[in-house]
PDB file of C-alpha atoms in Angstrom:
ATOM      1  CA  MET A  58       5.977 168.890  94.448  1.00 62.00           C
ATOM      2  CA  GLU A  59       5.949 172.174  96.028  1.00 68.00           C
ATOM      3  CA  LEU A  60       4.598 171.124  99.228  1.00 63.00           C
ATOM      4  CA  LEU A  61       7.409 168.691  99.612  1.00 70.00           C
ATOM      5  CA  ASN A  62       9.813 171.307  98.893  1.00 73.00           C
ATOM      6  CA  LYS A  63       8.288 173.568 101.777  1.00 71.00           C
ATOM      7  CA  ILE A  64       8.729 170.391 103.771  1.00 75.00           C
ATOM      8  CA  PHE A  65      11.781 168.552 103.191  1.00 70.00           C
ATOM      9  CA  ILE A  66      13.994 171.250 101.155  1.00 80.00           C
ATOM     10  CA  ALA A  67      13.529 174.671 102.338  1.00 79.00           C
ATOM     11  CA  PRO A  68      13.719 174.603 105.881  1.00 80.00           C
ATOM     12  CA  PHE A  69      17.349 173.591 105.561  1.00 81.00           C
ATOM     13  CA  VAL A  70      18.224 175.742 102.965  1.00 81.00           C
ATOM     14  CA  ASP A  71      17.133 178.224 105.707  1.00 81.00           C
ATOM     15  CA  MET A  72      19.276 177.289 108.119  1.00 85.00           C
ATOM     16  CA  VAL A  73      22.407 177.133 106.147  1.00 81.00           C
ATOM     17  CA  ALA A  74      22.019 180.462 104.623  1.00 82.00           C
ATOM     18  CA  ALA A  75      21.155 181.958 107.904  1.00 85.00           C
ATOM     19  CA  PRO A  76      22.885 179.810 110.805  1.00 86.00           C
ATOM     20  CA  ASP A  77      23.025 183.100 112.988  1.00 85.00           C
ATOM     21  CA  PHE A  78      19.237 183.002 112.752  1.00 88.00           C
ATOM     22  CA  LEU A  79      19.139 179.506 113.651  1.00 89.00           C
ATOM     23  CA  MET A  80      21.608 180.316 116.889  1.00 91.00           C
ATOM     24  CA  GLN A  81      19.048 182.244 118.034  1.00 91.00           C
ATOM     25  CA  VAL A  82      16.610 180.249 117.669  1.00 91.00           C
ATOM     26  CA  LEU A  83      17.573 177.303 119.274  1.00 92.00           C
ATOM     27  CA  TRP A  84      18.805 179.980 122.329  1.00 92.00           C
ATOM     28  CA  GLU A  85      15.509 180.760 123.008  1.00 92.00           C
ATOM     29  CA  GLY A  86      14.248 177.481 122.762  1.00 92.00           C
ATOM     30  CA  LEU A  87      17.180 176.241 125.108  1.00 93.00           C
ATOM     31  CA  VAL A  88      15.888 179.013 127.425  1.00 92.00           C
ATOM     32  CA  SER A  89      12.349 177.494 127.342  1.00 90.00           C
ATOM     33  CA  GLY A  90      13.181 174.081 127.362  1.00 91.00           C
ATOM     34  CA  VAL A  91      15.301 175.116 130.706  1.00 91.00           C
ATOM     35  CA  LEU A  92      12.229 176.353 132.384  1.00 88.00           C
ATOM     36  CA  TYR A  93      10.155 173.366 131.081  1.00 90.00           C
ATOM     37  CA  SER A  94      12.882 171.199 133.104  1.00 91.00           C
ATOM     38  CA  LEU A  95      12.516 172.796 136.296  1.00 88.00           C
ATOM     39  CA  ILE A  96       8.819 172.681 136.463  1.00 87.00           C
ATOM     40  CA  ALA A  97       9.157 168.949 135.426  1.00 89.00           C
ATOM     41  CA  LEU A  98      11.681 168.557 138.075  1.00 89.00           C
ATOM     42  CA  GLY A  99       8.943 169.135 140.889  1.00 87.00           C
ATOM     43  CA  PHE A 100       6.604 166.397 139.293  1.00 88.00           C
ATOM     44  CA  VAL A 101       9.417 164.091 139.058  1.00 88.00           C
ATOM     45  CA  LEU A 102      11.037 164.423 142.848  1.00 86.00           C
ATOM     46  CA  ILE A 103       7.683 164.261 144.646  1.00 87.00           C
ATOM     47  CA  TYR A 104       6.264 161.066 141.664  1.00 86.00           C
ATOM     48  CA  ARG A 105       9.734 159.624 142.947  1.00 81.00           C
ATOM     49  CA  SER A 106       8.724 159.520 147.218  1.00 79.00           C
ATOM     50  CA  SER A 107       5.740 159.402 146.906  1.00 76.00           C
ATOM     51  CA  ARG A 108       4.021 158.170 143.796  1.00 78.00           C
ATOM     52  CA  ILE A 109       1.234 161.151 144.011  1.00 82.00           C
ATOM     53  CA  PHE A 110       1.405 162.674 140.726  1.00 86.00           C
ATOM     54  CA  ASN A 111       1.178 166.752 142.246  1.00 86.00           C
ATOM     55  CA  PHE A 112      -0.817 168.264 139.980  1.00 85.00           C
ATOM     56  CA  ALA A 113      -0.741 171.262 141.667  1.00 87.00           C
ATOM     57  CA  GLN A 114       2.872 171.841 140.577  1.00 87.00           C
ATOM     58  CA  GLY A 115       1.795 174.657 138.575  1.00 86.00           C
ATOM     59  CA  ILE A 116      -0.398 176.669 140.441  1.00 89.00           C
ATOM     60  CA  MET A 117       2.942 176.550 143.375  1.00 91.00           C
ATOM     61  CA  VAL A 118       4.846 178.707 140.918  1.00 90.00           C
ATOM     62  CA  VAL A 119       2.384 180.961 140.398  1.00 90.00           C
ATOM     63  CA  PHE A 120       1.396 181.132 144.072  1.00 92.00           C
ATOM     64  CA  ALA A 121       5.177 181.301 144.760  1.00 93.00           C
ATOM     65  CA  ALA A 122       5.875 184.054 142.425  1.00 92.00           C
ATOM     66  CA  LEU A 123       2.814 185.691 143.475  1.00 92.00           C
ATOM     67  CA  THR A 124       4.116 185.772 147.436  1.00 93.00           C
ATOM     68  CA  LEU A 125       7.018 187.412 146.244  1.00 93.00           C
ATOM     69  CA  VAL A 126       5.606 190.203 145.198  1.00 93.00           C
ATOM     70  CA  GLY A 127       3.351 190.583 147.008  1.00 91.00           C
ATOM     71  CA  LEU A 128       5.099 190.581 150.491  1.00 92.00           C
ATOM     72  CA  HIS A 129       7.431 193.025 148.388  1.00 91.00           C
ATOM     73  CA  GLU A 130       4.793 195.282 147.765  1.00 90.00           C
ATOM     74  CA  MET A 131       3.852 195.284 151.513  1.00 89.00           C
ATOM     75  CA  GLY A 132       7.461 196.795 151.631  1.00 90.00           C
ATOM     76  CA  VAL A 133       9.206 193.885 152.300  1.00 91.00           C
ATOM     77  CA  PRO A 134      12.836 194.460 151.274  1.00 93.00           C
ATOM     78  CA  ALA A 135      13.314 191.864 147.602  1.00 89.00           C
ATOM     79  CA  TRP A 136      15.670 189.676 149.329  1.00 92.00           C
ATOM     80  CA  LEU A 137      13.543 189.119 152.779  1.00 94.00           C
ATOM     81  CA  SER A 138      10.854 188.277 150.692  1.00 93.00           C
ATOM     82  CA  VAL A 139      12.596 185.775 148.721  1.00 94.00           C
ATOM     83  CA  PHE A 140      13.188 183.876 152.057  1.00 95.00           C
ATOM     84  CA  LEU A 141       9.538 185.155 153.864  1.00 95.00           C
ATOM     85  CA  THR A 142       8.414 183.513 150.405  1.00 95.00           C
ATOM     86  CA  LEU A 143      10.716 180.239 151.214  1.00 95.00           C
ATOM     87  CA  ALA A 144       9.506 179.933 154.708  1.00 96.00           C
ATOM     88  CA  VAL A 145       5.902 180.107 153.067  1.00 95.00           C
ATOM     89  CA  MET A 146       6.401 177.155 150.887  1.00 95.00           C
ATOM     90  CA  PHE A 147       8.031 175.530 153.679  1.00 95.00           C
ATOM     91  CA  GLY A 148       4.829 175.951 155.711  1.00 95.00           C
ATOM     92  CA  LEU A 149       3.039 174.524 152.672  1.00 93.00           C
ATOM     93  CA  ALA A 150       4.868 171.613 152.334  1.00 93.00           C
ATOM     94  CA  VAL A 151       4.618 170.764 156.284  1.00 94.00           C
ATOM     95  CA  SER A 152       0.684 171.715 155.643  1.00 93.00           C
ATOM     96  CA  VAL A 153       0.288 169.406 152.512  1.00 91.00           C
ATOM     97  CA  GLU A 154       1.709 166.430 154.430  1.00 88.00           C
ATOM     98  CA  ARG A 155      -0.154 166.682 157.683  1.00 90.00           C
ATOM     99  CA  ILE A 156      -3.734 167.573 156.614  1.00 90.00           C
ATOM    100  CA  VAL A 157      -3.769 166.294 153.254  1.00 88.00           C
ATOM    101  CA  LEU A 158      -1.066 163.372 152.715  1.00 84.00           C
ATOM    102  CA  ARG A 159      -1.075 161.814 156.047  1.00 83.00           C
ATOM    103  CA  PRO A 160      -4.747 160.875 156.473  1.00 86.00           C
ATOM    104  CA  LEU A 161      -4.520 159.434 153.009  1.00 82.00           C
ATOM    105  CA  VAL A 162      -1.748 157.065 153.337  1.00 74.00           C
ATOM    106  CA  GLY A 163      -2.438 153.903 151.761  1.00 75.00           C
ATOM    107  CA  GLN A 164      -5.215 154.897 149.893  1.00 81.00           C
ATOM    108  CA  PRO A 165      -5.525 154.366 145.790  1.00 84.00           C
ATOM    109  CA  ASP A 166      -3.679 156.812 143.326  1.00 80.00           C
ATOM    110  CA  ILE A 167      -6.368 158.189 142.172  1.00 86.00           C
ATOM    111  CA  ILE A 168      -7.241 159.631 145.258  1.00 88.00           C
ATOM    112  CA  LEU A 169      -3.665 161.187 146.025  1.00 86.00           C
ATOM    113  CA  PHE A 170      -3.729 162.747 142.345  1.00 87.00           C
ATOM    114  CA  MET A 171      -7.355 164.181 143.191  1.00 90.00           C
ATOM    115  CA  ALA A 172      -6.325 165.721 146.420  1.00 90.00           C
ATOM    116  CA  THR A 173      -3.647 167.429 144.285  1.00 90.00           C
ATOM    117  CA  ILE A 174      -6.542 168.592 142.299  1.00 90.00           C
ATOM    118  CA  GLY A 175      -7.887 170.091 145.647  1.00 92.00           C
ATOM    119  CA  ILE A 176      -4.729 171.610 146.547  1.00 91.00           C
ATOM    120  CA  THR A 177      -4.525 173.226 143.462  1.00 90.00           C
ATOM    121  CA  LEU A 178      -8.065 174.795 143.259  1.00 90.00           C
ATOM    122  CA  PHE A 179      -7.610 175.933 147.249  1.00 92.00           C
ATOM    123  CA  LEU A 180      -4.173 177.763 146.191  1.00 91.00           C
ATOM    124  CA  ILE A 181      -6.276 179.265 143.297  1.00 89.00           C
ATOM    125  CA  GLY A 182      -8.917 180.734 145.977  1.00 90.00           C
ATOM    126  CA  LEU A 183      -6.296 181.612 148.668  1.00 91.00           C
ATOM    127  CA  GLY A 184      -4.526 183.629 146.173  1.00 89.00           C
ATOM    128  CA  GLU A 185      -7.019 185.246 144.670  1.00 89.00           C
ATOM    129  CA  ILE A 186      -8.153 186.477 148.200  1.00 90.00           C
ATOM    130  CA  ILE A 187      -4.760 187.523 148.959  1.00 89.00           C
ATOM    131  CA  PHE A 188      -3.564 189.203 145.933  1.00 87.00           C
ATOM    132  CA  GLY A 189      -5.978 189.418 143.830  1.00 82.00           C
ATOM    133  CA  GLY A 190      -6.432 188.351 140.276  1.00 76.00           C
ATOM    134  CA  GLU A 191      -4.556 191.265 138.052  1.00 81.00           C
ATOM    135  CA  ASN A 192      -1.098 190.572 136.325  1.00 84.00           C
ATOM    136  CA  LYS A 193       1.868 191.910 138.454  1.00 86.00           C
ATOM    137  CA  GLN A 194       5.266 192.981 137.549  1.00 87.00           C
ATOM    138  CA  MET A 195       7.947 190.420 138.996  1.00 88.00           C
ATOM    139  CA  ILE A 196      10.686 192.727 140.899  1.00 88.00           C
ATOM    140  CA  THR A 197      13.405 191.931 138.734  1.00 87.00           C
ATOM    141  CA  LYS A 198      15.006 194.879 139.452  1.00 86.00           C
ATOM    142  CA  GLU A 199      14.807 194.803 143.334  1.00 87.00           C
ATOM    143  CA  LEU A 200      16.412 191.374 142.975  1.00 87.00           C
ATOM    144  CA  GLY A 201      19.082 192.482 141.220  1.00 87.00           C
ATOM    145  CA  ILE A 202      18.407 190.616 137.926  1.00 87.00           C
ATOM    146  CA  PRO A 203      20.121 192.191 134.750  1.00 86.00           C
ATOM    147  CA  THR A 204      17.881 193.408 132.111  1.00 83.00           C
ATOM    148  CA  GLY A 205      18.767 194.560 128.791  1.00 85.00           C
ATOM    149  CA  SER A 206      20.854 192.191 125.750  1.00 87.00           C
ATOM    150  CA  THR A 207      24.180 192.018 124.852  1.00 86.00           C
ATOM    151  CA  ASP A 208      24.869 190.804 120.877  1.00 85.00           C
ATOM    152  CA  PHE A 209      27.675 188.535 119.782  1.00 82.00           C
ATOM    153  CA  ASP A 210      28.964 188.418 116.593  1.00 82.00           C
ATOM    154  CA  ILE A 211      28.445 184.304 115.614  1.00 78.00           C
ATOM    155  CA  LEU A 212      28.443 182.574 112.327  1.00 72.00           C
ATOM    156  CA  GLY A 213      28.979 185.908 110.335  1.00 74.00           C
ATOM    157  CA  GLY A 214      26.159 187.154 112.469  1.00 77.00           C
ATOM    158  CA  TYR A 215      24.698 188.895 115.515  1.00 83.00           C
ATOM    159  CA  VAL A 216      22.887 186.488 118.066  1.00 86.00           C
ATOM    160  CA  SER A 217      21.263 188.802 121.116  1.00 90.00           C
ATOM    161  CA  PHE A 218      21.044 187.376 124.551  1.00 89.00           C
ATOM    162  CA  GLN A 219      18.428 188.686 126.722  1.00 90.00           C
ATOM    163  CA  HIS A 220      20.391 189.370 129.999  1.00 89.00           C
ATOM    164  CA  ILE A 221      17.298 187.741 132.068  1.00 90.00           C
ATOM    165  CA  ASP A 222      17.833 184.388 129.904  1.00 90.00           C
ATOM    166  CA  ILE A 223      21.338 184.513 130.806  1.00 91.00           C
ATOM    167  CA  THR A 224      21.146 184.656 134.106  1.00 91.00           C
ATOM    168  CA  ALA A 225      17.944 182.219 134.213  1.00 89.00           C
ATOM    169  CA  VAL A 226      20.101 179.895 132.395  1.00 91.00           C
ATOM    170  CA  ALA A 227      22.695 179.678 134.903  1.00 92.00           C
ATOM    171  CA  VAL A 228      20.576 180.096 138.259  1.00 91.00           C
ATOM    172  CA  ALA A 229      18.634 176.892 136.776  1.00 90.00           C
ATOM    173  CA  GLY A 230      22.113 175.356 135.715  1.00 89.00           C
ATOM    174  CA  LEU A 231      23.269 175.843 139.716  1.00 91.00           C
ATOM    175  CA  LEU A 232      19.919 174.501 141.035  1.00 90.00           C
ATOM    176  CA  VAL A 233      19.723 171.408 139.291  1.00 88.00           C
ATOM    177  CA  THR A 234      23.983 170.504 140.118  1.00 90.00           C
ATOM    178  CA  SER A 235      23.111 171.203 143.717  1.00 90.00           C
ATOM    179  CA  LEU A 236      20.141 169.233 143.084  1.00 88.00           C
ATOM    180  CA  LEU A 237      21.720 166.536 141.818  1.00 86.00           C
ATOM    181  CA  LEU A 238      24.866 166.986 144.643  1.00 89.00           C
ATOM    182  CA  PHE A 239      21.919 166.991 147.282  1.00 89.00           C
ATOM    183  CA  LEU A 240      20.509 163.575 145.790  1.00 85.00           C
ATOM    184  CA  ASN A 241      23.697 161.213 145.713  1.00 85.00           C
ATOM    185  CA  LYS A 242      25.756 162.480 148.082  1.00 86.00           C
ATOM    186  CA  THR A 243      23.888 163.493 151.158  1.00 87.00           C
ATOM    187  CA  ARG A 244      21.829 161.177 153.711  1.00 85.00           C
ATOM    188  CA  MET A 245      18.809 162.487 153.064  1.00 84.00           C
ATOM    189  CA  GLY A 246      19.308 162.721 149.338  1.00 82.00           C
ATOM    190  CA  ARG A 247      20.144 159.079 149.475  1.00 82.00           C
ATOM    191  CA  ALA A 248      16.582 158.708 151.744  1.00 81.00           C
ATOM    192  CA  ILE A 249      14.760 159.801 149.269  1.00 79.00           C
ATOM    193  CA  ARG A 250      16.323 158.175 146.509  1.00 76.00           C
ATOM    194  CA  ALA A 251      15.497 154.935 148.201  1.00 75.00           C
ATOM    195  CA  LEU A 252      11.898 155.690 149.189  1.00 72.00           C
ATOM    196  CA  GLY A 253      11.850 156.074 144.979  1.00 66.00           C
ATOM    197  CA  ASP A 254      13.335 152.568 144.530  1.00 65.00           C
ATOM    198  CA  ASP A 255      11.775 150.709 147.069  1.00 64.00           C
ATOM    199  CA  HIS A 256       8.788 151.919 149.431  1.00 65.00           C
ATOM    200  CA  GLN A 257       8.651 149.282 151.802  1.00 66.00           C
ATOM    201  CA  ALA A 258      12.158 148.239 151.985  1.00 65.00           C
ATOM    202  CA  ALA A 259      13.141 152.012 152.676  1.00 65.00           C
ATOM    203  CA  LEU A 260      10.389 152.018 155.760  1.00 65.00           C
ATOM    204  CA  SER A 261      11.824 149.007 156.847  1.00 68.00           C
ATOM    205  CA  VAL A 262      15.710 150.403 157.327  1.00 67.00           C
ATOM    206  CA  GLY A 263      13.833 153.161 159.582  1.00 69.00           C
ATOM    207  CA  ILE A 264      13.512 155.850 156.903  1.00 73.00           C
ATOM    208  CA  SER A 265      10.529 158.555 157.652  1.00 76.00           C
ATOM    209  CA  LEU A 266       7.569 158.856 155.305  1.00 76.00           C
ATOM    210  CA  GLN A 267       6.698 161.815 156.886  1.00 81.00           C
ATOM    211  CA  THR A 268      10.074 163.931 156.840  1.00 84.00           C
ATOM    212  CA  ILE A 269      10.670 162.597 152.791  1.00 85.00           C
ATOM    213  CA  TRP A 270       7.815 164.217 151.929  1.00 85.00           C
ATOM    214  CA  ILE A 271       7.534 167.229 153.470  1.00 89.00           C
ATOM    215  CA  LEU A 272      11.239 167.959 152.732  1.00 90.00           C
ATOM    216  CA  VAL A 273      10.352 166.973 148.620  1.00 90.00           C
ATOM    217  CA  TRP A 274       7.367 168.940 148.644  1.00 91.00           C
ATOM    218  CA  PHE A 275       9.574 172.073 149.919  1.00 93.00           C
ATOM    219  CA  ILE A 276      12.347 171.223 147.110  1.00 91.00           C
ATOM    220  CA  ALA A 277       9.615 171.441 144.775  1.00 91.00           C
ATOM    221  CA  GLY A 278       8.318 174.577 146.374  1.00 92.00           C
ATOM    222  CA  ILE A 279      12.169 176.314 146.169  1.00 93.00           C
ATOM    223  CA  ILE A 280      12.399 175.184 142.679  1.00 91.00           C
ATOM    224  CA  ALA A 281       8.353 176.517 141.896  1.00 90.00           C
ATOM    225  CA  LEU A 282       9.894 180.164 143.138  1.00 92.00           C
ATOM    226  CA  VAL A 283      12.796 179.750 141.074  1.00 91.00           C
ATOM    227  CA  THR A 284      10.704 179.111 137.939  1.00 90.00           C
ATOM    228  CA  GLY A 285       8.125 182.076 139.215  1.00 89.00           C
ATOM    229  CA  ILE A 286      10.719 184.833 139.189  1.00 90.00           C
ATOM    230  CA  ALA A 287      11.928 183.833 135.848  1.00 88.00           C
ATOM    231  CA  TRP A 288       9.335 183.074 133.994  1.00 85.00           C
ATOM    232  CA  GLY A 289       7.899 186.221 136.061  1.00 86.00           C
ATOM    233  CA  SER A 290      10.469 188.668 134.382  1.00 87.00           C
ATOM    234  CA  ARG A 291       9.511 187.312 131.091  1.00 81.00           C
ATOM    235  CA  ALA A 292       5.636 188.053 131.340  1.00 78.00           C
ATOM    236  CA  GLY A 293       4.287 188.913 134.171  1.00 80.00           C
ATOM    237  CA  VAL A 294       2.897 187.350 137.427  1.00 85.00           C
ATOM    238  CA  SER A 295      -0.490 186.172 137.385  1.00 82.00           C
ATOM    239  CA  PHE A 296      -2.848 183.056 137.270  1.00 82.00           C
ATOM    240  CA  ALA A 297      -2.147 182.638 133.739  1.00 75.00           C
ATOM    241  CA  LEU A 298       1.214 181.556 134.493  1.00 76.00           C
ATOM    242  CA  GLU A 299       0.089 178.126 135.361  1.00 76.00           C
ATOM    243  CA  VAL A 300      -0.942 176.737 131.917  1.00 75.00           C
ATOM    244  CA  ILE A 301       3.204 177.201 131.052  1.00 74.00           C
ATOM    245  CA  ALA A 302       3.166 174.414 133.847  1.00 74.00           C
ATOM    246  CA  TYR A 303       0.977 171.856 131.603  1.00 79.00           C
ATOM    247  CA  LYS A 304       4.121 172.278 129.222  1.00 81.00           C
ATOM    248  CA  ALA A 305       5.578 169.841 132.196  1.00 83.00           C
ATOM    249  CA  LEU A 306       3.308 167.035 131.066  1.00 86.00           C
ATOM    250  CA  PRO A 307       4.706 166.210 127.436  1.00 89.00           C
ATOM    251  CA  VAL A 308       8.422 166.439 129.225  1.00 90.00           C
ATOM    252  CA  LEU A 309       7.375 163.845 131.721  1.00 88.00           C
ATOM    253  CA  MET A 310       6.042 162.030 128.898  1.00 87.00           C
ATOM    254  CA  LEU A 311       9.115 162.083 126.609  1.00 88.00           C
ATOM    255  CA  GLY A 312      11.771 161.908 129.519  1.00 87.00           C
ATOM    256  CA  GLY A 313       9.875 159.502 132.014  1.00 83.00           C
ATOM    257  CA  LEU A 314       7.902 160.517 135.163  1.00 82.00           C
ATOM    258  CA  GLU A 315      10.359 158.959 137.689  1.00 80.00           C
ATOM    259  CA  SER A 316      13.405 160.254 135.808  1.00 83.00           C
ATOM    260  CA  ILE A 317      15.625 163.455 136.900  1.00 84.00           C
ATOM    261  CA  GLN A 318      18.322 163.014 133.615  1.00 86.00           C
ATOM    262  CA  GLY A 319      14.906 162.310 131.672  1.00 88.00           C
ATOM    263  CA  ALA A 320      13.190 165.910 132.827  1.00 88.00           C
ATOM    264  CA  ILE A 321      16.177 167.544 132.252  1.00 90.00           C
ATOM    265  CA  ILE A 322      16.897 166.308 129.317  1.00 90.00           C
ATOM    266  CA  GLY A 323      13.274 166.321 127.624  1.00 90.00           C
ATOM    267  CA  GLY A 324      12.463 169.611 128.757  1.00 91.00           C
ATOM    268  CA  LEU A 325      15.501 170.962 127.031  1.00 92.00           C
ATOM    269  CA  MET A 326      14.505 168.706 123.648  1.00 91.00           C
ATOM    270  CA  ILE A 327      11.329 170.038 123.676  1.00 92.00           C
ATOM    271  CA  GLY A 328      12.091 173.883 124.099  1.00 92.00           C
ATOM    272  CA  MET A 329      13.970 174.200 121.053  1.00 93.00           C
ATOM    273  CA  LEU A 330      12.198 171.604 119.146  1.00 92.00           C
ATOM    274  CA  GLU A 331       9.198 173.494 119.206  1.00 91.00           C
ATOM    275  CA  LYS A 332      10.873 176.525 118.601  1.00 92.00           C
ATOM    276  CA  MET A 333      12.470 175.419 115.716  1.00 92.00           C
ATOM    277  CA  PHE A 334       9.478 173.681 114.386  1.00 91.00           C
ATOM    278  CA  GLU A 335       7.583 177.037 114.946  1.00 91.00           C
ATOM    279  CA  ILE A 336       9.828 179.000 113.034  1.00 90.00           C
ATOM    280  CA  TYR A 337      10.616 177.114 109.878  1.00 88.00           C
ATOM    281  CA  TRP A 338       8.075 174.537 109.461  1.00 88.00           C
ATOM    282  CA  GLY A 339       4.979 176.001 111.200  1.00 83.00           C
ATOM    283  CA  GLN A 340       4.785 179.889 110.070  1.00 82.00           C
ATOM    284  CA  PRO A 341       5.725 178.882 106.651  1.00 79.00           C
ATOM    285  CA  ILE A 342       2.886 176.409 106.078  1.00 79.00           C
ATOM    286  CA  LEU A 343       0.802 175.757 109.043  1.00 79.00           C
ATOM    287  CA  GLY A 344       0.459 179.520 109.642  1.00 76.00           C
ATOM    288  CA  GLY A 345       1.891 179.555 112.841  1.00 75.00           C
ATOM    289  CA  ASN A 346       0.806 178.773 116.534  1.00 82.00           C
ATOM    290  CA  THR A 347       2.500 175.612 116.632  1.00 87.00           C
ATOM    291  CA  GLU A 348       4.064 175.651 119.667  1.00 84.00           C
ATOM    292  CA  SER A 349       0.888 175.063 121.672  1.00 83.00           C
ATOM    293  CA  TRP A 350       0.785 171.870 120.679  1.00 88.00           C
ATOM    294  CA  PHE A 351       3.849 170.949 119.207  1.00 90.00           C
ATOM    295  CA  ALA A 352       5.160 168.949 122.398  1.00 90.00           C
ATOM    296  CA  TYR A 353       1.752 166.931 122.942  1.00 90.00           C
ATOM    297  CA  MET A 354       2.243 165.713 119.673  1.00 90.00           C
ATOM    298  CA  LEU A 355       5.976 164.892 120.054  1.00 89.00           C
ATOM    299  CA  ALA A 356       5.442 163.134 123.450  1.00 88.00           C
ATOM    300  CA  LEU A 357       2.219 161.386 121.694  1.00 88.00           C
ATOM    301  CA  VAL A 358       4.565 159.601 118.996  1.00 89.00           C
ATOM    302  CA  VAL A 359       7.637 158.746 121.322  1.00 87.00           C
ATOM    303  CA  LEU A 360       4.733 157.165 123.470  1.00 86.00           C
ATOM    304  CA  LEU A 361       3.264 155.115 120.816  1.00 87.00           C
ATOM    305  CA  PHE A 362       6.959 153.446 120.543  1.00 86.00           C
ATOM    306  CA  ARG A 363       8.197 153.353 124.362  1.00 85.00           C
ATOM    307  CA  PRO A 364       5.516 154.426 126.936  1.00 82.00           C
ATOM    308  CA  GLN A 365       7.787 154.289 129.590  1.00 80.00           C
ATOM    309  CA  GLY A 366       9.054 157.325 127.960  1.00 81.00           C
ATOM    310  CA  LEU A 367      12.826 158.023 126.484  1.00 80.00           C
ATOM    311  CA  PHE A 368      14.526 157.092 130.104  1.00 80.00           C
ATOM    312  CA  GLY A 369      12.002 155.596 132.102  1.00 69.00           C
ATOM    313  CA  GLU A 370      12.360 152.056 133.596  1.00 65.00           C
ATOM    314  CA  LYS A 371      10.872 149.565 131.430  1.00 63.00           C
ATOM    315  CA  ILE A 372       7.548 148.011 132.921  1.00 57.00           C
ATOM    316  CA  ILE A 373       7.677 144.265 132.901  1.00 54.00           C
ATOM    317  CA  GLU A 374       4.563 142.711 134.516  1.00 51.00           C
ATOM    318  CA  ARG A 375       4.031 138.820 134.802  1.00 50.00           C
ATOM    319  CA  VAL A 376       1.168 137.295 133.649  1.00 48.00           C
TER     320      VAL A 376
END
């Protein structure tokens, strides 16, 4: 009876008794969810255009952040470092398309997936050679990102909002909005969508596969840089940051591997639900540390009932 009380009654009593604390938990979960969504978007864009599951998206986040910090340590001004890092990510996109993807056109999906693992290992080695393996501080102040926090009186209590988190959410929202406008309103954006819907039809009307691949890998690089700045401002920049990118995997399983909408909503859901579960169920009942596995268990439950994810297209096979 006591266990049932802890599971079904006590958490909801705590939520009602301290709504300001619930708002704080939801806000922190929202921030994490936004960053999960950004990482998942990189996976979705590349998969939609090339049917490649880009295992290297996580290390791209780390490599972009390390490049930014490394350039600034060399004496390059902060904002110039941002543009030079974007140039590096564009060079990476071109190199991946020319050296890795183009020779593998028509190969089985598993070969392309293994190629992205090779890209991951190469970037890890290259990053360690150039930047070293020690933890670095993100150049938050140099980029003009505000620090500190502001407390708001909400629901009879105070909820603290870190300025870095507010900036991250605002920039992520602007990036996602710009991306959706690009995909829906521009010629190249429609070409990416067409390639994702039907490869053969898109190629038959003259859409360049090579150009689209370079473009989507560069967009994934931009997303990686923004994500790297946001996560690096919170936890520093090191190769351990790559582990955070693995949280995009349950986001993709939950939202659907081909759905941009699913990546956004799935990331927000996982961010907030894992934080709530940790505070209201994990710590009192399981001793904490549930954030490391809750997202995967949630995705597994969804896959049992909807294998294509909540927003993925239902797979129909003719037999």
